[in-house]
Structure formats: structure tokens, C-alpha cells
Amino acid sequence: MKKWIVKAIQAGSIVLDRSAMTHYKGKGEQITVPIWCAGATDGEHKVLVDTGIRDLEEYRKAEPGVIQTPEQDTVAAVRRIMGWEPEEVDIVINTHLHCDHCGSNAKFRKSKFYIQKKEWEAAFAPLVPEVPFYDSLCYDKNAVNYFQWEFLNGDAEILPGLRVITTPGHTRGHQSVLFHTEAGVVCVSGDICNVAENVNGNLEPNIVVMVPETYESFQRIRQSSHYILPGHEPAVKDGAETFIQVL
Ligand SMILES: [Zn+2]
């Protein structure tokens, strides 16, 4: 089977209370966390997992602590870490459709987009606490041509050595992306794990719409993955190719 190389791509950061990532733990402690995307290649295909934010000022309404340097703009960051132009990206996989994970979808005009059908439907019918995070301008028909979407109904193999598994909890149709690498299976988890402590400490993140499913999703990640790149893990460095061990 082909081995993949996966790299962390930082598309900004957010200053927030630690407890926002780890339920009530760490309340009152301010931390800065990255917004992670990932670039991956098997030597043939160029794959991007998540696309960061759309517009800094707009995202500030949902997350007042957001910071983005010019080199963290998604297109600039993908170019800097992967050396890819946006039109070279073959596949974009969105873990979910929150606006810090699909914000720059519209910049990747030639890509095929993979999302769980359930997430697509949820994004157009957000629950009240989800409203600030679902910005339809990131994924509607003007952002991404409808025919570029591949809607998934559950776990799927996208390419040899590249699978998605459903990991609901943070959102209703959330998925995580698994890459078969030289070191083992790397899980790009999106926000089912904001930080590695969620899976390794069995501790839910703050934004959870399905509580039991969140813990089942942690279990799926533990069963399938050796390493994890969580959606906002501060211990990972920009451009890193090695990630956090799943315990
Ligand atoms: Zn999210």
C-alpha cells in the first residue's frame, strides 16, 4: 500500500480560555491555539484536509480572539508548507463545515470536495448554539460548485492508504481523516479532538452537540490511529510531519 506524507499547515491562531478545549478543565487560563489544516501526498495526489477561515473580520464575530498573519492565509500557508498552488490541489476533505475548517474552500476551484452528507445537511439547518460557526458563504453553491462535492454516507476509502471515518459529536456529521504513513496511521481529527487531551484524557471539548457519540468517536480514533493531529493542538509545530501519540 502507498505510504502518505502528512504535514501540519497553520492557518491562524485563536486566543481563548483553555476550558474551551477541555470542557471545564483549565477555566481562567488563557492559551493560544493554532487553526490546523493538513496537506498530504502519496507522491501522486495532492490532498488538503480543511481550509481554515474565510474572512478574518467575519470570523472574529464567532471567535473574538482570532489572529492571522499574512503567511497564515490558507493559500499562502499551503504554498509555504506544501509548495502547491490552489489549482493543483486534487482533493479537499472537510472534517466538518465550521467556518474555521472550510472557510477557504472557494479558493480551491479545481478540487473535488469530500464531506459526510449528514454534515452538509446539518450545516444548512444549524442548531441554535451552532449558528455562529456555520457560515454558508463557505460551502454554498457560490463557494463550491455542487458537482464538485462528493457526499459520503459513513466510513469510506478515498484512495489507497487514505480513509475517512465518521466521528460525530462536535457536529452531527463530523468525520476524521486517516492516512497510512511510514510511522503508522495518522488521524487528522478536526474538532472531535480540539487537542490531544480530548482523546488521550477521554475529555470532551466544549462544543459538543452529541455527548455519548463524542466518547464513541474517541474510541474509534483510539482503535484506528497511532498518531493524531487535532484541530487546534498547540504542541504541534507549523509544517510538522510527526504528531501526537494516541494512547
Ligand atoms: Zn468546529
XYZ file of C-alpha atoms and ligand atoms in Angstrom:
248
model
C 0.000 0.000 0.000
C 1.173 3.513 -0.740
C 2.576 5.476 2.189
C 1.431 9.041 2.709
C 3.362 12.064 3.966
C 1.230 14.394 6.092
C 2.182 17.932 7.136
C 0.519 20.378 9.535
C -0.400 23.723 7.962
C -1.182 26.616 10.307
C -3.950 28.906 9.025
C -4.134 31.241 12.030
C -4.484 31.052 15.780
C -7.060 31.772 18.462
C -6.530 33.188 21.952
C -9.092 31.603 24.246
C -9.775 30.134 27.659
C -8.198 26.688 27.993
C -11.515 25.265 29.168
C -12.969 25.935 25.696
C -10.949 22.923 24.502
C -11.180 20.691 27.582
C -14.705 21.033 28.948
C -14.470 22.817 32.344
C -10.815 21.921 32.933
C -8.400 24.889 32.886
C -11.010 27.592 33.407
C -9.470 31.066 33.708
C -6.231 30.088 31.941
C -5.692 31.885 28.637
C -3.963 29.943 25.855
C -3.204 30.475 22.165
C -4.107 27.596 19.882
C -3.400 27.150 16.159
C -6.028 26.622 13.469
C -4.759 23.479 11.718
C -5.226 22.283 8.170
C -3.193 19.360 6.813
C -1.566 18.729 3.461
C -0.874 15.151 2.381
C 0.608 13.401 -0.616
C 1.274 9.834 -1.713
C 3.649 11.161 -4.375
C 0.833 11.318 -6.892
C -2.168 13.050 -5.303
C -2.321 16.402 -3.501
C -4.830 16.303 -0.656
C -5.828 19.072 1.725
C -7.778 18.437 4.935
C -9.753 21.539 5.944
C -9.206 25.048 4.587
C -9.078 27.446 7.568
C -11.043 30.684 7.685
C -12.757 32.786 5.012
C -12.514 36.318 6.333
C -10.685 37.435 9.462
C -13.184 40.145 10.498
C -16.155 37.881 9.845
C -14.649 35.005 11.868
C -13.889 37.420 14.715
C -17.653 37.607 15.331
C -17.608 33.874 16.259
C -14.128 33.832 17.844
C -13.030 37.280 19.109
C -9.501 36.017 19.862
C -8.572 35.056 16.286
C -5.196 36.155 14.886
C -3.932 35.595 11.340
C -0.614 36.745 9.906
C -0.412 37.209 6.101
C 1.618 33.992 5.737
C -1.163 32.102 7.572
C -3.726 32.953 4.909
C -4.689 29.458 3.706
C -3.454 29.834 0.122
C -0.153 31.354 1.312
C 0.221 28.687 4.008
C -0.406 25.788 1.585
C 2.136 27.298 -0.800
C 4.666 27.807 2.022
C 4.398 24.330 3.606
C 3.448 22.120 0.628
C 4.667 24.190 -2.348
C 1.237 23.819 -4.012
C -0.807 26.374 -5.917
C -4.557 26.200 -5.144
C -5.460 24.834 -8.587
C -3.028 21.908 -8.098
C -4.946 20.511 -5.103
C -6.804 17.378 -6.272
C -8.900 16.689 -3.184
C -10.178 18.739 -0.246
C -11.645 16.789 2.659
C -13.626 18.853 5.166
C -13.774 17.243 8.608
C -16.854 19.396 9.228
C -18.301 22.671 7.966
C -17.494 25.040 10.830
C -16.168 28.280 9.388
C -12.575 27.769 10.634
C -12.399 24.412 8.793
C -13.996 25.133 5.410
C -13.592 28.913 5.225
C -11.295 28.970 2.199
C -12.990 26.171 0.221
C -13.851 28.653 -2.540
C -10.131 29.236 -3.245
C -9.663 25.619 -4.429
C -11.593 25.853 -7.681
C -10.403 22.623 -9.275
C -10.614 20.281 -6.283
C -13.065 17.509 -5.534
C -14.583 18.071 -2.068
C -15.438 15.217 0.328
C -17.929 15.674 3.173
C -20.389 13.482 5.038
C -23.896 14.015 3.639
C -25.134 14.365 7.224
C -22.746 17.270 7.834
C -23.843 19.032 4.650
C -27.474 18.768 5.749
C -26.687 19.872 9.322
C -24.789 22.915 8.049
C -27.896 24.266 6.339
C -30.030 23.611 9.443
C -27.813 24.586 12.400
C -28.937 24.162 15.998
C -29.020 27.440 17.945
C -25.521 27.074 19.570
C -24.056 26.135 16.168
C -25.290 29.241 14.337
C -22.104 31.365 14.821
C -19.920 28.569 13.404
C -21.880 27.621 10.268
C -21.303 30.344 7.657
C -22.982 29.145 4.450
C -20.840 31.507 2.349
C -18.015 28.974 2.954
C -19.817 25.990 1.424
C -22.901 27.105 -0.522
C -23.324 26.863 -4.306
C -21.406 30.101 -4.836
C -18.428 28.888 -2.787
C -18.209 25.360 -4.209
C -19.915 24.125 -7.364
C -22.424 21.496 -6.261
C -20.950 18.986 -8.724
C -17.535 19.244 -7.050
C -18.936 17.732 -3.832
C -18.714 14.011 -3.079
C -21.257 13.245 -0.372
C -20.303 10.321 1.873
C -22.635 8.121 3.908
C -20.279 6.746 6.534
C -16.725 5.426 6.510
C -15.075 5.427 3.097
C -11.792 4.726 1.347
C -10.925 7.797 -0.717
C -7.639 6.447 -2.141
C -5.357 3.540 -1.133
C -3.996 4.454 2.301
C -6.496 7.302 2.749
C -9.770 6.705 4.590
C -12.356 8.749 6.415
C -14.217 7.531 9.493
C -17.298 9.107 10.991
C -16.593 10.813 14.327
C -19.826 12.592 15.290
C -20.189 14.586 18.492
C -18.696 18.023 17.911
C -21.088 18.265 14.953
C -23.674 15.810 13.672
C -21.821 14.772 10.519
C -18.205 15.152 11.613
C -15.545 12.889 10.048
C -11.854 12.301 10.721
C -9.244 11.514 8.091
C -6.796 8.601 8.364
C -3.533 8.395 6.451
C -1.353 5.271 6.235
C 2.168 6.658 6.793
C 5.615 5.166 7.351
C 5.261 5.681 11.126
C 1.730 4.267 11.372
C -1.796 5.617 10.947
C -2.111 9.392 11.336
C -5.564 10.747 12.200
C -6.355 14.320 11.178
C -9.186 14.614 13.632
C -10.773 18.010 13.023
C -12.577 19.218 16.139
C -13.803 15.917 17.568
C -10.461 16.435 19.300
C -9.611 20.120 19.611
C -6.471 18.965 21.426
C -4.898 15.540 22.019
C -6.036 15.640 25.643
C -9.601 15.073 24.430
C -8.861 11.554 23.167
C -5.974 10.730 25.491
C -7.737 12.044 28.619
C -11.230 10.975 27.476
C -12.382 14.559 27.978
C -14.911 16.172 25.667
C -14.289 19.554 24.020
C -16.728 22.378 24.863
C -18.657 22.499 21.616
C -20.459 19.167 21.623
C -23.925 18.531 20.208
C -23.932 14.742 20.878
C -22.312 13.684 24.130
C -22.293 9.829 24.064
C -21.286 9.851 20.378
C -18.299 12.063 21.257
C -16.884 9.360 23.558
C -17.633 6.666 20.959
C -15.714 8.759 18.423
C -12.709 8.929 20.798
C -12.847 5.154 20.970
C -12.900 4.850 17.155
C -9.800 7.049 16.941
C -8.028 5.008 19.639
C -8.844 1.779 17.774
C -7.650 3.017 14.382
C -4.828 5.520 14.852
C -1.282 5.687 16.180
C -0.870 9.477 15.917
C -3.231 12.443 15.868
C -3.245 15.980 14.508
C -6.137 17.557 16.451
C -7.913 20.632 15.055
C -6.295 23.107 17.473
C -3.398 21.315 19.241
C -0.746 23.812 20.420
C 2.001 21.162 20.883
C 2.269 20.599 17.098
C 4.566 22.942 15.129
C 3.754 24.545 11.779
C 4.990 22.259 8.982
C 5.409 19.268 11.338
C 5.331 15.746 9.890
C 5.152 13.980 13.244
C 2.182 14.301 15.540
C 0.891 13.365 18.994
C 0.817 9.706 20.006
C -2.649 8.273 20.626
C -2.521 6.421 23.933
Zn -15.549 23.010 14.820
